[in-house]
Amino acid sequence: QSVLTQSPSASGTPGQRVTISCSGSYSNIGSHTVNWYQHRPGTAPKLLIYNDNQWPSGVPDRFSASKSGTSASLAISGLQSEDEADYYCAAWDDSLNGPVFGGGTKLTVL
Amino acid sequence: EVQLVQSGAEVKKSGESLHISCATSGYKFTSYWIGWVRQMSGKGLEWMGIIYPGDSNTRYSPSFQGQVTMSVDKSINTASLQWNSLKASDTAIYYCAKVGPGTGYYFDYWGQGTLVTVSS
């Protein structure tokens, strides 16, 4: 069982906006920044958002993220078929003294 | 361009040893931590540990301490992950990833993964 909790699945149609949530605790999300990764099976995971809401170069601003207390969320607007992937949240955890990941949310574009 | 290129898939038997590698390019290898992440079939990502190539300082997740060994070869900008005695439960995809610059702790570049299959 993952330390950070994500819904196992989400879906939307092209053009829609979808939100993926991530729940943690004070020792991780409540005290440290959150990062989001996109992972298409068979490929290298890709950093999508870092330090709560920063975009790496090349990531479109259709992807945005926010955090409140011990929860965080990733929003994808203008959904595209290429967005179909697994999405993971992650944050440093003081108990582990290392990063912890969510269990991943499989996004399906209908 | 930053690249992390991992060694190919491995099929091993329980009790055998294994060494997988992560060849890096496009940045100063000795200046950034490298992490290893496991993904078991149908499961999420698990942090295994990190190593600083500059001085080989390592930090292991408690779940992997004593189970694997991380190392680097600065002469070829390559990080490695080693098992002395594999178990069937080590069957998974293993990713190396570079820790990003600045504050916070995030992996900004990842390898393509190495599938390790261990039969009992």
PDB file of C-alpha atoms in Angstrom:
ATOM      1  CA  GLN A   1       0.000   0.000   0.000  1.00  0.00           C
ATOM      2  CA  SER A   2       1.414   3.363  -1.051  1.00  0.00           C
ATOM      3  CA  VAL A   3       2.040   6.123   1.471  1.00  0.00           C
ATOM      4  CA  LEU A   4       0.308   8.673  -0.751  1.00  0.00           C
ATOM      5  CA  THR A   5      -3.236   7.832  -1.802  1.00  0.00           C
ATOM      6  CA  GLN A   6      -4.504   8.312  -5.327  1.00  0.00           C
ATOM      7  CA  SER A   7      -7.679   7.159  -7.011  1.00  0.00           C
ATOM      8  CA  PRO A   8      -6.743   4.193  -9.201  1.00  0.00           C
ATOM      9  CA  SER A   9      -8.443   5.531 -12.300  1.00  0.00           C
ATOM     10  CA  ALA A  10      -9.807   8.627 -13.998  1.00  0.00           C
ATOM     11  CA  SER A  11     -11.253   9.294 -17.400  1.00  0.00           C
ATOM     12  CA  GLY A  12     -12.403  12.056 -19.688  1.00  0.00           C
ATOM     13  CA  THR A  13     -13.185  12.862 -23.269  1.00  0.00           C
ATOM     14  CA  PRO A  14     -10.971  14.969 -25.547  1.00  0.00           C
ATOM     15  CA  GLY A  15     -11.121  18.637 -24.634  1.00  0.00           C
ATOM     16  CA  GLN A  16     -12.407  18.020 -21.123  1.00  0.00           C
ATOM     17  CA  ARG A  17     -10.689  18.974 -17.881  1.00  0.00           C
ATOM     18  CA  VAL A  18      -9.837  16.193 -15.447  1.00  0.00           C
ATOM     19  CA  THR A  19      -8.437  16.334 -11.946  1.00  0.00           C
ATOM     20  CA  ILE A  20      -6.329  13.733 -10.181  1.00  0.00           C
ATOM     21  CA  SER A  21      -6.043  13.891  -6.429  1.00  0.00           C
ATOM     22  CA  CYS A  22      -3.307  12.822  -4.034  1.00  0.00           C
ATOM     23  CA  SER A  23      -3.701  12.523  -0.296  1.00  0.00           C
ATOM     24  CA  GLY A  24      -0.918  12.269   2.227  1.00  0.00           C
ATOM     25  CA  SER A  25      -0.033  13.355   5.728  1.00  0.00           C
ATOM     26  CA  TYR A  26       1.882  15.999   7.636  1.00  0.00           C
ATOM     27  CA  SER A  27       5.148  14.089   7.294  1.00  0.00           C
ATOM     28  CA  ASN A  28       5.050  14.307   3.508  1.00  0.00           C
ATOM     29  CA  ILE A  29       2.679  16.584   1.596  1.00  0.00           C
ATOM     30  CA  GLY A  30       1.976  18.663   4.682  1.00  0.00           C
ATOM     31  CA  SER A  31       5.646  19.550   5.081  1.00  0.00           C
ATOM     32  CA  HIS A  32       7.223  19.200   1.650  1.00  0.00           C
ATOM     33  CA  THR A  33       6.645  20.067  -1.972  1.00  0.00           C
ATOM     34  CA  VAL A  34       4.772  17.738  -4.290  1.00  0.00           C
ATOM     35  CA  ASN A  35       5.883  16.475  -7.669  1.00  0.00           C
ATOM     36  CA  TRP A  36       3.897  14.817 -10.419  1.00  0.00           C
ATOM     37  CA  TYR A  37       5.078  12.292 -12.973  1.00  0.00           C
ATOM     38  CA  GLN A  38       3.500  10.983 -16.157  1.00  0.00           C
ATOM     39  CA  HIS A  39       4.259   7.408 -17.098  1.00  0.00           C
ATOM     40  CA  ARG A  40       3.267   5.677 -20.269  1.00  0.00           C
ATOM     41  CA  PRO A  41       3.985   1.952 -19.762  1.00  0.00           C
ATOM     42  CA  GLY A  42       7.086   0.819 -21.572  1.00  0.00           C
ATOM     43  CA  THR A  43       8.636   4.267 -21.522  1.00  0.00           C
ATOM     44  CA  ALA A  44      10.622   6.362 -19.065  1.00  0.00           C
ATOM     45  CA  PRO A  45       8.528   8.259 -16.525  1.00  0.00           C
ATOM     46  CA  LYS A  46       8.425  11.988 -17.187  1.00  0.00           C
ATOM     47  CA  LEU A  47       8.499  14.835 -14.695  1.00  0.00           C
ATOM     48  CA  LEU A  48       5.319  16.835 -15.173  1.00  0.00           C
ATOM     49  CA  ILE A  49       5.208  19.258 -12.240  1.00  0.00           C
ATOM     50  CA  TYR A  50       7.800  19.892  -9.525  1.00  0.00           C
ATOM     51  CA  ASN A  51       7.868  21.881  -6.297  1.00  0.00           C
ATOM     52  CA  ASP A  52       4.065  21.950  -6.088  1.00  0.00           C
ATOM     53  CA  ASN A  53       3.374  23.947  -9.228  1.00  0.00           C
ATOM     54  CA  GLN A  54       6.460  24.449 -11.398  1.00  0.00           C
ATOM     55  CA  TRP A  55       6.662  23.257 -14.991  1.00  0.00           C
ATOM     56  CA  PRO A  56       9.811  21.663 -16.404  1.00  0.00           C
ATOM     57  CA  SER A  57      10.781  22.960 -19.784  1.00  0.00           C
ATOM     58  CA  GLY A  58       8.607  21.505 -22.510  1.00  0.00           C
ATOM     59  CA  VAL A  59       5.591  20.614 -20.382  1.00  0.00           C
ATOM     60  CA  PRO A  60       2.485  22.400 -21.669  1.00  0.00           C
ATOM     61  CA  ASP A  61       0.563  24.629 -19.314  1.00  0.00           C
ATOM     62  CA  ARG A  62      -2.510  22.431 -19.857  1.00  0.00           C
ATOM     63  CA  PHE A  63      -1.048  20.641 -16.853  1.00  0.00           C
ATOM     64  CA  SER A  64      -1.342  22.466 -13.546  1.00  0.00           C
ATOM     65  CA  ALA A  65      -1.150  21.470  -9.917  1.00  0.00           C
ATOM     66  CA  SER A  66      -2.110  22.759  -6.516  1.00  0.00           C
ATOM     67  CA  LYS A  67      -1.733  21.792  -2.891  1.00  0.00           C
ATOM     68  CA  SER A  68      -3.670  22.421   0.266  1.00  0.00           C
ATOM     69  CA  GLY A  69      -2.707  21.018   3.630  1.00  0.00           C
ATOM     70  CA  THR A  70      -1.969  17.337   3.198  1.00  0.00           C
ATOM     71  CA  SER A  71      -3.583  16.955  -0.221  1.00  0.00           C
ATOM     72  CA  ALA A  72      -2.565  17.865  -3.724  1.00  0.00           C
ATOM     73  CA  SER A  73      -4.153  17.706  -7.124  1.00  0.00           C
ATOM     74  CA  LEU A  74      -3.146  17.664 -10.750  1.00  0.00           C
ATOM     75  CA  ALA A  75      -5.434  19.204 -13.344  1.00  0.00           C
ATOM     76  CA  ILE A  76      -5.273  18.500 -17.047  1.00  0.00           C
ATOM     77  CA  SER A  77      -7.267  20.815 -19.266  1.00  0.00           C
ATOM     78  CA  GLY A  78      -7.976  20.390 -22.962  1.00  0.00           C
ATOM     79  CA  LEU A  79      -7.562  16.639 -22.592  1.00  0.00           C
ATOM     80  CA  GLN A  80      -5.797  14.954 -25.514  1.00  0.00           C
ATOM     81  CA  SER A  81      -5.476  11.308 -26.461  1.00  0.00           C
ATOM     82  CA  GLU A  82      -1.737  11.492 -25.816  1.00  0.00           C
ATOM     83  CA  ASP A  83      -2.467  12.282 -22.162  1.00  0.00           C
ATOM     84  CA  GLU A  84      -3.548   8.683 -21.633  1.00  0.00           C
ATOM     85  CA  ALA A  85      -1.000   7.441 -19.099  1.00  0.00           C
ATOM     86  CA  ASP A  86      -0.422   6.685 -15.447  1.00  0.00           C
ATOM     87  CA  TYR A  87       0.082   9.703 -13.199  1.00  0.00           C
ATOM     88  CA  TYR A  88       1.988   9.572  -9.915  1.00  0.00           C
ATOM     89  CA  CYS A  89       2.311  12.114  -7.161  1.00  0.00           C
ATOM     90  CA  ALA A  90       5.393  12.110  -4.952  1.00  0.00           C
ATOM     91  CA  ALA A  91       6.772  14.003  -1.979  1.00  0.00           C
ATOM     92  CA  TRP A  92       9.595  13.759   0.498  1.00  0.00           C
ATOM     93  CA  ASP A  93       8.570  11.909   3.647  1.00  0.00           C
ATOM     94  CA  ASP A  94      10.186  12.654   6.998  1.00  0.00           C
ATOM     95  CA  SER A  95       9.376   9.216   8.400  1.00  0.00           C
ATOM     96  CA  LEU A  96      11.023   7.385   5.489  1.00  0.00           C
ATOM     97  CA  ASN A  97      13.689  10.076   5.074  1.00  0.00           C
ATOM     98  CA  GLY A  98      13.157   9.661   1.377  1.00  0.00           C
ATOM     99  CA  PRO A  99      10.539  10.299  -1.289  1.00  0.00           C
ATOM    100  CA  VAL A 100       7.228   8.456  -1.309  1.00  0.00           C
ATOM    101  CA  PHE A 101       4.956   7.937  -4.281  1.00  0.00           C
ATOM    102  CA  GLY A 102       1.263   7.584  -4.738  1.00  0.00           C
ATOM    103  CA  GLY A 103      -0.096   4.349  -6.130  1.00  0.00           C
ATOM    104  CA  GLY A 104      -0.737   5.991  -9.470  1.00  0.00           C
ATOM    105  CA  THR A 105      -3.878   7.025 -11.335  1.00  0.00           C
ATOM    106  CA  LYS A 106      -4.536   5.486 -14.719  1.00  0.00           C
ATOM    107  CA  LEU A 107      -6.030   8.146 -16.968  1.00  0.00           C
ATOM    108  CA  THR A 108      -8.142   6.946 -19.860  1.00  0.00           C
ATOM    109  CA  VAL A 109      -9.124   9.293 -22.668  1.00  0.00           C
ATOM    110  CA  LEU A 110     -12.434   8.039 -23.965  1.00  0.00           C
TER     111      LEU A 110
ATOM    112  CA  GLU B   1      20.575  16.710 -23.946  1.00  0.00           C
ATOM    113  CA  VAL B   2      20.377  14.802 -20.680  1.00  0.00           C
ATOM    114  CA  GLN B   3      20.079  11.058 -21.185  1.00  0.00           C
ATOM    115  CA  LEU B   4      19.975   8.078 -18.855  1.00  0.00           C
ATOM    116  CA  VAL B   5      20.279   4.811 -20.743  1.00  0.00           C
ATOM    117  CA  GLN B   6      19.803   1.609 -18.803  1.00  0.00           C
ATOM    118  CA  SER B   7      21.101  -1.855 -19.549  1.00  0.00           C
ATOM    119  CA  GLY B   8      18.849  -4.460 -21.114  1.00  0.00           C
ATOM    120  CA  ALA B   9      16.372  -6.897 -19.665  1.00  0.00           C
ATOM    121  CA  GLU B  10      17.691  -9.725 -17.511  1.00  0.00           C
ATOM    122  CA  VAL B  11      16.366 -13.211 -16.786  1.00  0.00           C
ATOM    123  CA  LYS B  12      17.929 -14.847 -13.749  1.00  0.00           C
ATOM    124  CA  LYS B  13      17.386 -17.659 -11.278  1.00  0.00           C
ATOM    125  CA  SER B  14      16.934 -17.275  -7.538  1.00  0.00           C
ATOM    126  CA  GLY B  15      20.251 -17.060  -5.759  1.00  0.00           C
ATOM    127  CA  GLU B  16      22.120 -15.626  -8.727  1.00  0.00           C
ATOM    128  CA  SER B  17      23.834 -12.251  -8.683  1.00  0.00           C
ATOM    129  CA  LEU B  18      23.007  -9.365 -10.958  1.00  0.00           C
ATOM    130  CA  HIS B  19      24.357  -5.969 -11.870  1.00  0.00           C
ATOM    131  CA  ILE B  20      22.337  -3.469 -13.926  1.00  0.00           C
ATOM    132  CA  SER B  21      23.628  -0.126 -15.136  1.00  0.00           C
ATOM    133  CA  CYS B  22      22.512   3.394 -15.949  1.00  0.00           C
ATOM    134  CA  ALA B  23      24.760   5.288 -18.363  1.00  0.00           C
ATOM    135  CA  THR B  24      24.328   9.044 -18.184  1.00  0.00           C
ATOM    136  CA  SER B  25      25.248  11.881 -20.512  1.00  0.00           C
ATOM    137  CA  GLY B  26      24.480  15.527 -21.105  1.00  0.00           C
ATOM    138  CA  TYR B  27      25.186  16.868 -17.622  1.00  0.00           C
ATOM    139  CA  LYS B  28      27.866  16.878 -14.932  1.00  0.00           C
ATOM    140  CA  PHE B  29      27.502  13.375 -13.512  1.00  0.00           C
ATOM    141  CA  THR B  30      29.310  14.060 -10.258  1.00  0.00           C
ATOM    142  CA  SER B  31      27.105  17.006  -9.280  1.00  0.00           C
ATOM    143  CA  TYR B  32      23.661  15.434  -9.009  1.00  0.00           C
ATOM    144  CA  TRP B  33      22.246  12.572  -6.973  1.00  0.00           C
ATOM    145  CA  ILE B  34      20.985   9.527  -8.867  1.00  0.00           C
ATOM    146  CA  GLY B  35      18.090   7.521  -7.523  1.00  0.00           C
ATOM    147  CA  TRP B  36      16.737   4.044  -8.143  1.00  0.00           C
ATOM    148  CA  VAL B  37      13.033   3.257  -8.251  1.00  0.00           C
ATOM    149  CA  ARG B  38      11.305  -0.119  -8.409  1.00  0.00           C
ATOM    150  CA  GLN B  39       8.021  -0.938 -10.097  1.00  0.00           C
ATOM    151  CA  MET B  40       6.636  -4.382  -9.527  1.00  0.00           C
ATOM    152  CA  SER B  41       4.117  -5.720 -12.003  1.00  0.00           C
ATOM    153  CA  GLY B  42       0.837  -3.852 -11.753  1.00  0.00           C
ATOM    154  CA  LYS B  43       2.097  -1.753  -8.852  1.00  0.00           C
ATOM    155  CA  GLY B  44       3.251   1.782  -8.276  1.00  0.00           C
ATOM    156  CA  LEU B  45       6.692   3.303  -7.925  1.00  0.00           C
ATOM    157  CA  GLU B  46       8.900   2.647  -4.889  1.00  0.00           C
ATOM    158  CA  TRP B  47      11.998   4.612  -3.972  1.00  0.00           C
ATOM    159  CA  MET B  48      14.972   2.330  -3.323  1.00  0.00           C
ATOM    160  CA  GLY B  49      17.708   4.802  -2.579  1.00  0.00           C
ATOM    161  CA  ILE B  50      19.999   7.475  -3.930  1.00  0.00           C
ATOM    162  CA  ILE B  51      23.715   7.858  -4.519  1.00  0.00           C
ATOM    163  CA  TYR B  52      25.833  10.970  -4.980  1.00  0.00           C
ATOM    164  CA  PRO B  53      28.370  10.245  -7.702  1.00  0.00           C
ATOM    165  CA  GLY B  54      30.706  12.939  -6.419  1.00  0.00           C
ATOM    166  CA  ASP B  55      31.639  10.969  -3.328  1.00  0.00           C
ATOM    167  CA  SER B  56      29.521   7.782  -3.576  1.00  0.00           C
ATOM    168  CA  ASN B  57      27.508   8.823  -0.541  1.00  0.00           C
ATOM    169  CA  THR B  58      24.443   6.579  -0.427  1.00  0.00           C
ATOM    170  CA  ARG B  59      21.071   6.588   1.292  1.00  0.00           C
ATOM    171  CA  TYR B  60      18.900   3.498   1.141  1.00  0.00           C
ATOM    172  CA  SER B  61      15.225   3.099   1.797  1.00  0.00           C
ATOM    173  CA  PRO B  62      14.835   0.836   4.859  1.00  0.00           C
ATOM    174  CA  SER B  63      12.983  -1.627   2.634  1.00  0.00           C
ATOM    175  CA  PHE B  64      16.027  -2.075   0.424  1.00  0.00           C
ATOM    176  CA  GLN B  65      18.900  -1.598   2.880  1.00  0.00           C
ATOM    177  CA  GLY B  66      21.043  -4.727   2.776  1.00  0.00           C
ATOM    178  CA  GLN B  67      19.131  -6.107  -0.212  1.00  0.00           C
ATOM    179  CA  VAL B  68      20.859  -4.155  -2.990  1.00  0.00           C
ATOM    180  CA  THR B  69      24.029  -2.143  -3.467  1.00  0.00           C
ATOM    181  CA  MET B  70      24.256   1.118  -5.379  1.00  0.00           C
ATOM    182  CA  SER B  71      27.539   2.253  -6.886  1.00  0.00           C
ATOM    183  CA  VAL B  72      28.943   4.565  -9.522  1.00  0.00           C
ATOM    184  CA  ASP B  73      31.848   4.592 -11.953  1.00  0.00           C
ATOM    185  CA  LYS B  74      32.791   8.221 -12.430  1.00  0.00           C
ATOM    186  CA  SER B  75      35.165   7.376 -15.277  1.00  0.00           C
ATOM    187  CA  ILE B  76      32.208   6.366 -17.475  1.00  0.00           C
ATOM    188  CA  ASN B  77      29.425   8.451 -15.871  1.00  0.00           C
ATOM    189  CA  THR B  78      27.497   5.318 -14.989  1.00  0.00           C
ATOM    190  CA  ALA B  79      25.484   4.291 -11.956  1.00  0.00           C
ATOM    191  CA  SER B  80      24.840   0.666 -11.069  1.00  0.00           C
ATOM    192  CA  LEU B  81      22.529  -1.429  -8.953  1.00  0.00           C
ATOM    193  CA  GLN B  82      23.667  -4.830  -7.729  1.00  0.00           C
ATOM    194  CA  TRP B  83      22.151  -7.885  -6.094  1.00  0.00           C
ATOM    195  CA  ASN B  84      24.262 -10.649  -4.534  1.00  0.00           C
ATOM    196  CA  SER B  85      21.483 -13.195  -4.275  1.00  0.00           C
ATOM    197  CA  LEU B  86      18.291 -12.591  -6.204  1.00  0.00           C
ATOM    198  CA  LYS B  87      14.866 -13.655  -5.038  1.00  0.00           C
ATOM    199  CA  ALA B  88      11.740 -14.226  -7.104  1.00  0.00           C
ATOM    200  CA  SER B  89      10.264 -11.190  -5.354  1.00  0.00           C
ATOM    201  CA  ASP B  90      12.944  -9.021  -7.007  1.00  0.00           C
ATOM    202  CA  THR B  91      11.102  -9.444 -10.306  1.00  0.00           C
ATOM    203  CA  ALA B  92      10.280  -5.888 -11.361  1.00  0.00           C
ATOM    204  CA  ILE B  93      11.217  -2.984 -13.580  1.00  0.00           C
ATOM    205  CA  TYR B  94      14.002  -0.874 -12.139  1.00  0.00           C
ATOM    206  CA  TYR B  95      14.427   2.774 -13.090  1.00  0.00           C
ATOM    207  CA  CYS B  96      17.345   5.083 -12.498  1.00  0.00           C
ATOM    208  CA  ALA B  97      16.582   8.776 -12.288  1.00  0.00           C
ATOM    209  CA  LYS B  98      18.543  11.977 -11.852  1.00  0.00           C
ATOM    210  CA  VAL B  99      17.627  14.257  -8.959  1.00  0.00           C
ATOM    211  CA  GLY B 100      16.803  17.752 -10.163  1.00  0.00           C
ATOM    212  CA  PRO B 101      18.626  20.919  -9.204  1.00  0.00           C
ATOM    213  CA  GLY B 102      17.625  23.421  -6.599  1.00  0.00           C
ATOM    214  CA  THR B 103      15.337  22.996  -3.670  1.00  0.00           C
ATOM    215  CA  GLY B 104      12.802  20.246  -3.313  1.00  0.00           C
ATOM    216  CA  TYR B 105      13.476  16.638  -4.155  1.00  0.00           C
ATOM    217  CA  TYR B 106      12.344  15.475  -7.573  1.00  0.00           C
ATOM    218  CA  PHE B 107      13.570  13.301 -10.412  1.00  0.00           C
ATOM    219  CA  ASP B 108      13.910  15.425 -13.545  1.00  0.00           C
ATOM    220  CA  TYR B 109      15.202  12.753 -15.925  1.00  0.00           C
ATOM    221  CA  TRP B 110      14.601   9.019 -15.922  1.00  0.00           C
ATOM    222  CA  GLY B 111      16.060   5.983 -17.614  1.00  0.00           C
ATOM    223  CA  GLN B 112      13.875   3.753 -19.731  1.00  0.00           C
ATOM    224  CA  GLY B 113      13.861   1.009 -17.118  1.00  0.00           C
ATOM    225  CA  THR B 114      15.426  -2.442 -16.856  1.00  0.00           C
ATOM    226  CA  LEU B 115      13.115  -5.425 -16.538  1.00  0.00           C
ATOM    227  CA  VAL B 116      14.497  -8.030 -14.175  1.00  0.00           C
ATOM    228  CA  THR B 117      12.808 -11.432 -14.124  1.00  0.00           C
ATOM    229  CA  VAL B 118      13.825 -13.911 -11.446  1.00  0.00           C
ATOM    230  CA  SER B 119      12.588 -17.475 -11.555  1.00  0.00           C
ATOM    231  CA  SER B 120      12.502 -19.661  -8.474  1.00  0.00           C
TER     232      SER B 120
END
